[in-house]
Coordinates of C-alpha atoms and ligand atoms in Angstrom, one line a residue:
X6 CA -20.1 -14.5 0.1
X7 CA -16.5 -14.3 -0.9
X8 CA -13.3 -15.7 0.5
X9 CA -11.5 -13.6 3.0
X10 CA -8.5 -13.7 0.6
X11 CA -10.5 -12.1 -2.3
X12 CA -11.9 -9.3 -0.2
X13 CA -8.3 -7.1 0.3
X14 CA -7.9 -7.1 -3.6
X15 CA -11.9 -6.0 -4.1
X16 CA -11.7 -3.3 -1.3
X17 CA -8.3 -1.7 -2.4
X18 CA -8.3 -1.9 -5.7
X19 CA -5.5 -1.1 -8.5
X20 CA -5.2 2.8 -8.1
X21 CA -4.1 2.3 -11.9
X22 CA -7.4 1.2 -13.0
X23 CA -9.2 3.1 -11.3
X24 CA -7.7 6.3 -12.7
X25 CA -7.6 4.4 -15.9
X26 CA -11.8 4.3 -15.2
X27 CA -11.6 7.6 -14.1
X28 CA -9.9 9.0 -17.4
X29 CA -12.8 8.2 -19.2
X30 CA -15.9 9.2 -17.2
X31 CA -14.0 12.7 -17.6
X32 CA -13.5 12.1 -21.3
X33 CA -17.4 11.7 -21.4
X34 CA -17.8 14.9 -18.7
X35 CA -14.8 17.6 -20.5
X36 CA -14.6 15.9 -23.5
X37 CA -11.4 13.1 -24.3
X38 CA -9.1 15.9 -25.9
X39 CA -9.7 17.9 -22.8
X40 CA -8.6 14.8 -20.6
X41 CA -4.8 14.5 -20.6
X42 CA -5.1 10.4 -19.3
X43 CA -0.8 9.4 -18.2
X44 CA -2.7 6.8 -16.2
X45 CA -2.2 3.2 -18.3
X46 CA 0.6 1.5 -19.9
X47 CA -2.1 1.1 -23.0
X48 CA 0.4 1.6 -26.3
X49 CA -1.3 3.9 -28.4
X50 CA 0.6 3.2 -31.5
X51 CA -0.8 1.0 -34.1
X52 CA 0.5 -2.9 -34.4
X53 CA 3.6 -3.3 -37.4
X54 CA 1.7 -4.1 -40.4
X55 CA 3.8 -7.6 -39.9
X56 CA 0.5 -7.9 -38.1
X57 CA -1.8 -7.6 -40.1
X58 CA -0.2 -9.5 -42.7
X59 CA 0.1 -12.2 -40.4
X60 CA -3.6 -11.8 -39.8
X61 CA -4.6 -11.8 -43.3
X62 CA -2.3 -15.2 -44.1
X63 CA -3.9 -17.1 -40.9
X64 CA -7.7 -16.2 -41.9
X65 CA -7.3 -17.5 -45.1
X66 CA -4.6 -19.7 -45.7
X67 CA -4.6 -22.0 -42.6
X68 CA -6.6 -25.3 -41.9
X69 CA -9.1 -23.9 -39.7
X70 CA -8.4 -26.7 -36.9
X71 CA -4.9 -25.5 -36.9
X72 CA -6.5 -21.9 -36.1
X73 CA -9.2 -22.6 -33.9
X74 CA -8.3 -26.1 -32.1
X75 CA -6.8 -26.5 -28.9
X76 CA -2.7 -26.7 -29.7
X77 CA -0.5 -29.0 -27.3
X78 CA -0.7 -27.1 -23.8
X79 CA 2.8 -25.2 -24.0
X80 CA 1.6 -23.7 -27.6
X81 CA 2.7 -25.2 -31.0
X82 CA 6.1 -26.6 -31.6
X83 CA 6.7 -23.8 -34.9
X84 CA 5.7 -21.0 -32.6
X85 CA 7.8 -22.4 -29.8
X86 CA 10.6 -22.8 -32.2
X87 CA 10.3 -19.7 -33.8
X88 CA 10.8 -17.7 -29.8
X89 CA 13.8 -20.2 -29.2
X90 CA 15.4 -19.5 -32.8
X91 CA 15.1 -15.7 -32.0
X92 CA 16.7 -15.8 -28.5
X93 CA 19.5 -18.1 -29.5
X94 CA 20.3 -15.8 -32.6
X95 CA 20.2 -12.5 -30.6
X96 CA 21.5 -13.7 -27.0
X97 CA 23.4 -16.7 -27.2
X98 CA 22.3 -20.6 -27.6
X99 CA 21.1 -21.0 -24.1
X100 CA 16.9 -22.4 -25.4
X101 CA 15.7 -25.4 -26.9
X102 CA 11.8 -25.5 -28.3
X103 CA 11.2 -27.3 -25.3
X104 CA 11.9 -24.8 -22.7
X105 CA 9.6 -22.0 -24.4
X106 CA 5.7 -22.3 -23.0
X107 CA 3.3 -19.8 -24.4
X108 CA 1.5 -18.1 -22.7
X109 CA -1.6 -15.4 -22.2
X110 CA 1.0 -12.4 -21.9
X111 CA 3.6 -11.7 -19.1
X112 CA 1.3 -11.9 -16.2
X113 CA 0.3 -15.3 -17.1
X114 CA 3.7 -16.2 -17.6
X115 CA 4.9 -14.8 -14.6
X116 CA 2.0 -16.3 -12.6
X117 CA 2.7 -19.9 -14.1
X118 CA 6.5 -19.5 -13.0
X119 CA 5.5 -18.6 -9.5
X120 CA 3.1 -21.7 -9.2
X121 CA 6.4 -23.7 -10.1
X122 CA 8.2 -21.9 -8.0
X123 CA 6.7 -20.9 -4.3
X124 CA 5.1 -23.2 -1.7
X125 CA 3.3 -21.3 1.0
X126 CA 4.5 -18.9 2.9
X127 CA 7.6 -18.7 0.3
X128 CA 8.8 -14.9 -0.5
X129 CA 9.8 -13.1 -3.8
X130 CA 11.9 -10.5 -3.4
X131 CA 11.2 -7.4 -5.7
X132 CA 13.0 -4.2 -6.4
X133 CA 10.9 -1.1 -5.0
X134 CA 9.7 1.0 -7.2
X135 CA 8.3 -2.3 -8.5
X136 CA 4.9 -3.1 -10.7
X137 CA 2.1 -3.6 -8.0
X138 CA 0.8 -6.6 -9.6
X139 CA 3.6 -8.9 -8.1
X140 CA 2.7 -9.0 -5.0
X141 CA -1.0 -10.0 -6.0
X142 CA 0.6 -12.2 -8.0
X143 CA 2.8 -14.4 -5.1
X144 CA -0.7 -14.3 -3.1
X145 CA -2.7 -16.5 -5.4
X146 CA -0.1 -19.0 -4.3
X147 CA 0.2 -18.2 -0.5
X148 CA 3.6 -16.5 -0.9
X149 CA 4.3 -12.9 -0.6
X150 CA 7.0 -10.2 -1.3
X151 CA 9.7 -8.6 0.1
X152 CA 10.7 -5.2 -0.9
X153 CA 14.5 -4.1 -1.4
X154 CA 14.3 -0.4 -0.6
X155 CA 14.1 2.1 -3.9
X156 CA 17.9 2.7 -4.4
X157 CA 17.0 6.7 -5.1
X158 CA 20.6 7.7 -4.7
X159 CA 21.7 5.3 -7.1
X160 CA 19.5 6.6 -9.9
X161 CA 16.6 3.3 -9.3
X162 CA 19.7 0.5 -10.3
X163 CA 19.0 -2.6 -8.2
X164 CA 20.9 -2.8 -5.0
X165 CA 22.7 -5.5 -4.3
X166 CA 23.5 -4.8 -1.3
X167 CA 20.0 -3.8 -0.8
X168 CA 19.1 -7.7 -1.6
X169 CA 21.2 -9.1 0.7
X170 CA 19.8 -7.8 3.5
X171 CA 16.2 -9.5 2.7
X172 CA 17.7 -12.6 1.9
X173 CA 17.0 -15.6 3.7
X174 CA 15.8 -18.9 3.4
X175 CA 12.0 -18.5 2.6
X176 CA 12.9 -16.5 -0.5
X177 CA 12.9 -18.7 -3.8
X178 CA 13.0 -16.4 -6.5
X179 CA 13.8 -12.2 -7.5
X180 CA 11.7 -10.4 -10.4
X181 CA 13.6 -7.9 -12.1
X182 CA 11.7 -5.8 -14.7
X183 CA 14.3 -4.2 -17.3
X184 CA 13.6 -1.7 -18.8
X185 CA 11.5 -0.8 -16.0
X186 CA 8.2 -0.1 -15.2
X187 CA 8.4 2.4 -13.5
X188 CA 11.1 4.4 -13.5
X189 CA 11.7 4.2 -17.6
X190 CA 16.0 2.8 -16.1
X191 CA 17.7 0.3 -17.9
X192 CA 19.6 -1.6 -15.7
X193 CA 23.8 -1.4 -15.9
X194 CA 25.2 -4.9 -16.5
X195 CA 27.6 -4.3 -13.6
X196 CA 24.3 -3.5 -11.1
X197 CA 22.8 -6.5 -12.4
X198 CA 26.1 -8.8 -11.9
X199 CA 26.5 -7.6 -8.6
X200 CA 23.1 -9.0 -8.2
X201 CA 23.7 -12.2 -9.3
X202 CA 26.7 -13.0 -7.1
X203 CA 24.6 -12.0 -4.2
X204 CA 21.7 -14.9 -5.2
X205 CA 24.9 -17.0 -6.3
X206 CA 26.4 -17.0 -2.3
X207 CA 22.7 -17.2 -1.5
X208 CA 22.2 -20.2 -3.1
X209 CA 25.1 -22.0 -1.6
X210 CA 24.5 -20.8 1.8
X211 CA 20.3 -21.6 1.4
X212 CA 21.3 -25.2 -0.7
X213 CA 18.3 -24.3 -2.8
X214 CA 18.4 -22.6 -6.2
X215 CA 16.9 -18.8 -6.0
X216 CA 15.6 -17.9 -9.7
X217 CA 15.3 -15.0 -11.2
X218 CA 12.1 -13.9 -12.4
X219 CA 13.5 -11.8 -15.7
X220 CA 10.2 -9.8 -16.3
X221 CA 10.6 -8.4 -20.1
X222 CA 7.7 -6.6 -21.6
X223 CA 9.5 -3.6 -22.5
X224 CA 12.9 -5.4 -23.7
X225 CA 12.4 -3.9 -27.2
X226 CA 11.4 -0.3 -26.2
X227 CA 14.9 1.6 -25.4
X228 CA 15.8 5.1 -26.5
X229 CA 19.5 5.3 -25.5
X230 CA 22.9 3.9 -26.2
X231 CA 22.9 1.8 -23.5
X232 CA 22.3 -2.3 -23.9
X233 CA 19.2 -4.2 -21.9
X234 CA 21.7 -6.8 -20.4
X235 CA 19.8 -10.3 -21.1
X236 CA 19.8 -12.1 -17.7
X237 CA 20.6 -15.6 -18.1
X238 CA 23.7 -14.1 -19.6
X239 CA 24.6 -13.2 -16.5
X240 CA 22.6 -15.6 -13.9
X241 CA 22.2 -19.3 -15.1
X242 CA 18.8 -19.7 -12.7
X243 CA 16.8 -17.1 -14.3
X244 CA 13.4 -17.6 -15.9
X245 CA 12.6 -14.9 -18.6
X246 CA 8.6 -13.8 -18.6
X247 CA 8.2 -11.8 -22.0
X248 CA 5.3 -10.2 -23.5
X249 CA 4.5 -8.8 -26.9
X250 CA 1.9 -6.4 -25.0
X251 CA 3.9 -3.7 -25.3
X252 CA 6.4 -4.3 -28.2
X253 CA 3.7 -5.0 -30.6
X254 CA 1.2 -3.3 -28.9
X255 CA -1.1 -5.9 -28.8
X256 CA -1.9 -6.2 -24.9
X257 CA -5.4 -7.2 -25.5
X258 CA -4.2 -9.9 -27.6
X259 CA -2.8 -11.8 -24.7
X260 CA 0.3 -13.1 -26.0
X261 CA 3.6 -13.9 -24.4
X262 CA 5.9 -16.6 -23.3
X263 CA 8.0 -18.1 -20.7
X264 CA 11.3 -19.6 -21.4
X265 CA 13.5 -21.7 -18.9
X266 CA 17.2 -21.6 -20.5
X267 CA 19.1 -25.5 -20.5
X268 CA 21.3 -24.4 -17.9
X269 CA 18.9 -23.7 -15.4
X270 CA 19.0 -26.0 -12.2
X271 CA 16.1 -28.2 -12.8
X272 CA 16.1 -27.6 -16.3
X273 CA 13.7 -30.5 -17.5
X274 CA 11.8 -30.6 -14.4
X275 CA 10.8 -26.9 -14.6
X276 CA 10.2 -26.7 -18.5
X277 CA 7.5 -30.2 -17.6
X278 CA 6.2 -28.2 -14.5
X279 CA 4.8 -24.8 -16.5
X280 CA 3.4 -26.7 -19.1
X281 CA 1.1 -28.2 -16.2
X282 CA 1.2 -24.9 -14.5
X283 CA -0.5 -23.7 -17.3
X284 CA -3.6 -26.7 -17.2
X285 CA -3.9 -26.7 -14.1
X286 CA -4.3 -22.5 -13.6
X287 CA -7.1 -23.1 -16.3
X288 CA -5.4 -21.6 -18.9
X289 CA -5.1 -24.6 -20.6
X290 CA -3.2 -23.1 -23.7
X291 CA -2.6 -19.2 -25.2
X292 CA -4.6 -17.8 -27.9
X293 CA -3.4 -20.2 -30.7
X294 CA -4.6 -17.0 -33.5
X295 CA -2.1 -15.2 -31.3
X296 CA 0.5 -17.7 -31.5
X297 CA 0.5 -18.1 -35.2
X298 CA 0.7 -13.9 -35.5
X299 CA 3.6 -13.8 -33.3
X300 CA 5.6 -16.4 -34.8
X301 CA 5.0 -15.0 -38.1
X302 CA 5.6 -11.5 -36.7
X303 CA 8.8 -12.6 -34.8
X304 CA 11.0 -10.0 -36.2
X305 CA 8.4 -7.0 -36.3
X306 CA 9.3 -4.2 -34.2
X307 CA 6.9 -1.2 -32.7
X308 CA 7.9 2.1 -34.4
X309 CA 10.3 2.9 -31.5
X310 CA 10.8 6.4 -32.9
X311 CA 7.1 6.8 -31.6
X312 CA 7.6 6.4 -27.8
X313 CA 11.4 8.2 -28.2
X314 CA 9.4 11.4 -29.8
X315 CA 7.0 11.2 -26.5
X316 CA 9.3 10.8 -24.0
X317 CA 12.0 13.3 -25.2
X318 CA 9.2 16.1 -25.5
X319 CA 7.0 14.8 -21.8
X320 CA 10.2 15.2 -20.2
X321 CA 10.8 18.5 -21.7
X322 CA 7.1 19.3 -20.6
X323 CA 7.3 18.4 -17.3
X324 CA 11.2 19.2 -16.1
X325 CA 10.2 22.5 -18.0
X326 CA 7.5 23.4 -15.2
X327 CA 9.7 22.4 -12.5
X328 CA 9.3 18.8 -11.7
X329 CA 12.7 16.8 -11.4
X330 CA 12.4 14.0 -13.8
X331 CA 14.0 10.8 -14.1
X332 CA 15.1 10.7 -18.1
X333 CA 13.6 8.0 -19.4
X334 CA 16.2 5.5 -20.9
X335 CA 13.1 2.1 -22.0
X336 CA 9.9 1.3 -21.3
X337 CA 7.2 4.5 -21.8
X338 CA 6.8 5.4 -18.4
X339 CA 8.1 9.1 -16.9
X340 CA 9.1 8.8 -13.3
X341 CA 9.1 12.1 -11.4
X342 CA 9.6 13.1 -8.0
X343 CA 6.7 15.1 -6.0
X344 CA 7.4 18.5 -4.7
X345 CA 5.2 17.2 -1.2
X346 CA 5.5 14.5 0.9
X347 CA 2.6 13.2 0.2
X348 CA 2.5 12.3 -3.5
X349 CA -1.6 11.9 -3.2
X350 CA -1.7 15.6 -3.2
X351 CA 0.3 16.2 -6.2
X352 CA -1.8 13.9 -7.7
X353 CA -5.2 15.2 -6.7
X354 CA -3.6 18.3 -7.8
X355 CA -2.7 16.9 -11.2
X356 CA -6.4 15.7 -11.7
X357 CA -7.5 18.9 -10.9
X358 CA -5.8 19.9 -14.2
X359 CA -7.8 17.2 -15.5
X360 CA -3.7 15.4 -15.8
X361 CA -4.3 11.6 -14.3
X362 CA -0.4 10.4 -13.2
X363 CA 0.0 7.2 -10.7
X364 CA 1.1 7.7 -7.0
X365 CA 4.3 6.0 -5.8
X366 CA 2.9 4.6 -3.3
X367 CA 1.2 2.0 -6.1
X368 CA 4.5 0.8 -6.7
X369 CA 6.3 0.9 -2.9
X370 CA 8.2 4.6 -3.8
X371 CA 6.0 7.1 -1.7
X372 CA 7.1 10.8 -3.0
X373 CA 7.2 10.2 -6.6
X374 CA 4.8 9.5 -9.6
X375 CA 4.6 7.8 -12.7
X376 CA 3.3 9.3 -16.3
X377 CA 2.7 6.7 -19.1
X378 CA 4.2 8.5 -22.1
X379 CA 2.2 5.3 -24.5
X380 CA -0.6 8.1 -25.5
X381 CA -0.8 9.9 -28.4
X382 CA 2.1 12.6 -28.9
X383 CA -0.9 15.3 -29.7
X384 CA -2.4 14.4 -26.3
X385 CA 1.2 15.1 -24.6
X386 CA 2.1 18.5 -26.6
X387 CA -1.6 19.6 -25.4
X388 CA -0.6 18.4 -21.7
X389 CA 1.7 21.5 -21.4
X390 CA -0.1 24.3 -20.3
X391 CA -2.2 22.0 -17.9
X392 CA 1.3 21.2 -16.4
X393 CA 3.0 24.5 -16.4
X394 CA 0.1 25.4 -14.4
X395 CA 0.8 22.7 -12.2
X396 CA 4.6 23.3 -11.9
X397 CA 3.2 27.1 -11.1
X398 CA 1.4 25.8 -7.9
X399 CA 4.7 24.4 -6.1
X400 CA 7.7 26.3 -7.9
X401 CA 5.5 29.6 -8.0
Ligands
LIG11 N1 5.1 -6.7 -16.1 C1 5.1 -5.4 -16.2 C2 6.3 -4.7 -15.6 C3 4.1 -4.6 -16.8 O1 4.2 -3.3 -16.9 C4 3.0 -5.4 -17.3 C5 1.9 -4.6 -18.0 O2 1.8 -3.5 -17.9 C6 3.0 -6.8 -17.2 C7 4.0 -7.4 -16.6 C8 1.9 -7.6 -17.7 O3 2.0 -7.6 -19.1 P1 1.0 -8.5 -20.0 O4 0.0 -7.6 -20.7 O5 1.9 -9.2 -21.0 O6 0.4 -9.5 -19.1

């Protein structure tokens, strides 16, 4: 039998992979170019050839216990140098080597910091729309979430004001995804300062530190002018959870890191606690193949003109039949608001068209829906008559 904790995750399910398992029974039923599958943040664009290369060096020029052998627990000290050379060179010298821990992608990462992090009954506070796994997430360790409102009139930014309200002693940290899954904002620096004197008055009125959980799988993948404000730049307690999922597309891979910056409260004390986070998960260490691609890969980027292509011409596909759309500025995700109340119907509706989008409701914003625009740009151009047809049905 299993535990009574288990048993609300195995009877409700991600609604994200389901239509993710979904979109490929009807592949097999209507054929896959028939299927048009928005469902999965699953890049569809090929790794840099930095990849490869890296690949190609590691196979055949390494010592094989170097490749295969179990690396100190936070990852190797070149990789972890590597991810702290970057970020001081790009963002300011805020890392040491010692801070960065490796780690099986973002989710890991995240789930490592939370361990550190919550006792139970503790509370992370999370920006609706926000990505469903969070709250799963603060579970495993007893905690839970607590959802700032979507800020819809503010165009998604993360209220401040918003925060405040669910403030109160139980909460120990705030995840903020930027560029955001879903809505496809980047966040404005003066949103996110605004945020960071709320948790700074917080902190002095709680007497505990309140970290930020800076989730950043998508920091690389922006189509506008507009910067992806780094966080500890503007919050010294914040705990960055990156991924290379997404910016290399190599989410099966399971790669990714988390770095505690020196001036964090509790520097040395956190940076020891997720390397034991790590053991005592299980985890024990990332892919150490992985690590040795990504630190040789450190300065590969995903073809960003790619996703830019996608989302320019999704958004022209789906404002075009009627639906008011949310431009997306990062991440590949299209957010668009429902003509009905109930967002379930539009997307029953959509599936009908054999068009699989994600319900708000997955991420805490009932009324709208999410389209991954990660697929291939063919896929997308041949999504347009399935969705002028399903503009057609609502805007007539
Ligand atoms: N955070 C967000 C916002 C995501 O969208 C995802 C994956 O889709 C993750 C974290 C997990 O990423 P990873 O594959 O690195 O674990």
């Amino acid at each position: 039998m299993i535990s009574s904790s288990m048993k609300p995750f195995v009877e409700g399910g991600s609604a994200i992979r389901a239509l993710f398992e979904e979109g490929k029974k009807m592949a097999k039923v209507y054929g896959a170019e028939n299927v048009y599958d928005f469902s999965v943040g699953n890049p569809g664009l090929k790794p840099p050839q930095e990849v490869y290369d890296a690949i190609d060096y590691i196979n055949h020029e390494l010592e094989p216990l170097l490749v295969y052998g179990y690396p100190s627990n936070a990852g190797y000290e070149s990789t972890r140098q590597a991810v702290a050379d970057d970020l001081n060179e790009r963002f300011g010298d805020n890392f040491d080597m010692e801070g960065i821990v490796m780690t099986a992608g973002a989710g890991y990462a995240i789930n490592i910091i939370m361990k550190c992090l919550l006792d139970p009954g503790d509370k992370v506070a999370v920006f609706a729309p926000y990505f469903v796994e969070y709250r799963s997430w603060a579970r495993n360790f007893h905690a839970d979430v607590v959802v700032v409102p979507p800020n819809v009139e503010g165009g998604f930014e993360p209220s401040a004001e918003g925060l405040r309200k669910v403030l109160d002693p139980s909460v120990k940290a705030v995840i903020i995804c930027n560029p955001n899954n879903p809505t496809g904002a980047i966040y404005s620096r003066e949103s996110l300062e605004a945020v960071a004197e709320v948790l700074r008055e917080a902190e002095k009125e709680f007497n505990h530190p309140i970290y930020i959980i800076s989730d950043e799988p998508y920091r690389e993948l922006v189509y506008v002018d507009k910067e992806v404000v780094f966080l500890p730049d503007v919050y010294d307690d914040t705990i960055v959870a990156y991924s290379w999922s997404k910016s290399l597309s190599l989410p099966g891979v399971r790669i990714g890191y988390a770095a505690v910056p020196r001036k964090a409260e509790g520097y040395e004390e956190l940076r020891d606690a997720l390397v034991v986070a790590g053991r005592v998960l299980g985890a024990n260490n990332a892919s150490t193949i992985a690590e040795l691609i990504v630190e040789r890969a450190i300065k590969a980027r995903a073809d960003i003109s790619y996703y830019e292509r996608n989302a320019k011409e999704l958004y022209e596909i789906v404002s075009g039949a009627g639906f008011e759309c949310i431009i997306p500025q990062g991440a590949f995700y299209l957010w668009f608001k429902s003509p009905v109340e109930n967002e379930y119907e539009l997307v029953q509706a959509a599936k009908d068209e054999r068009i699989l989008i994600v319900p708000g409701s997955s991420f805490a914003s009932p009324g709208w829906v999410r389209a991954s625009f990660c697929i291939s740009n063919e896929t997308i151009r041949n999504s347009a008559e399935a969705f002028a047809r399903l503009g057609k049905k609502y805007f007539g």
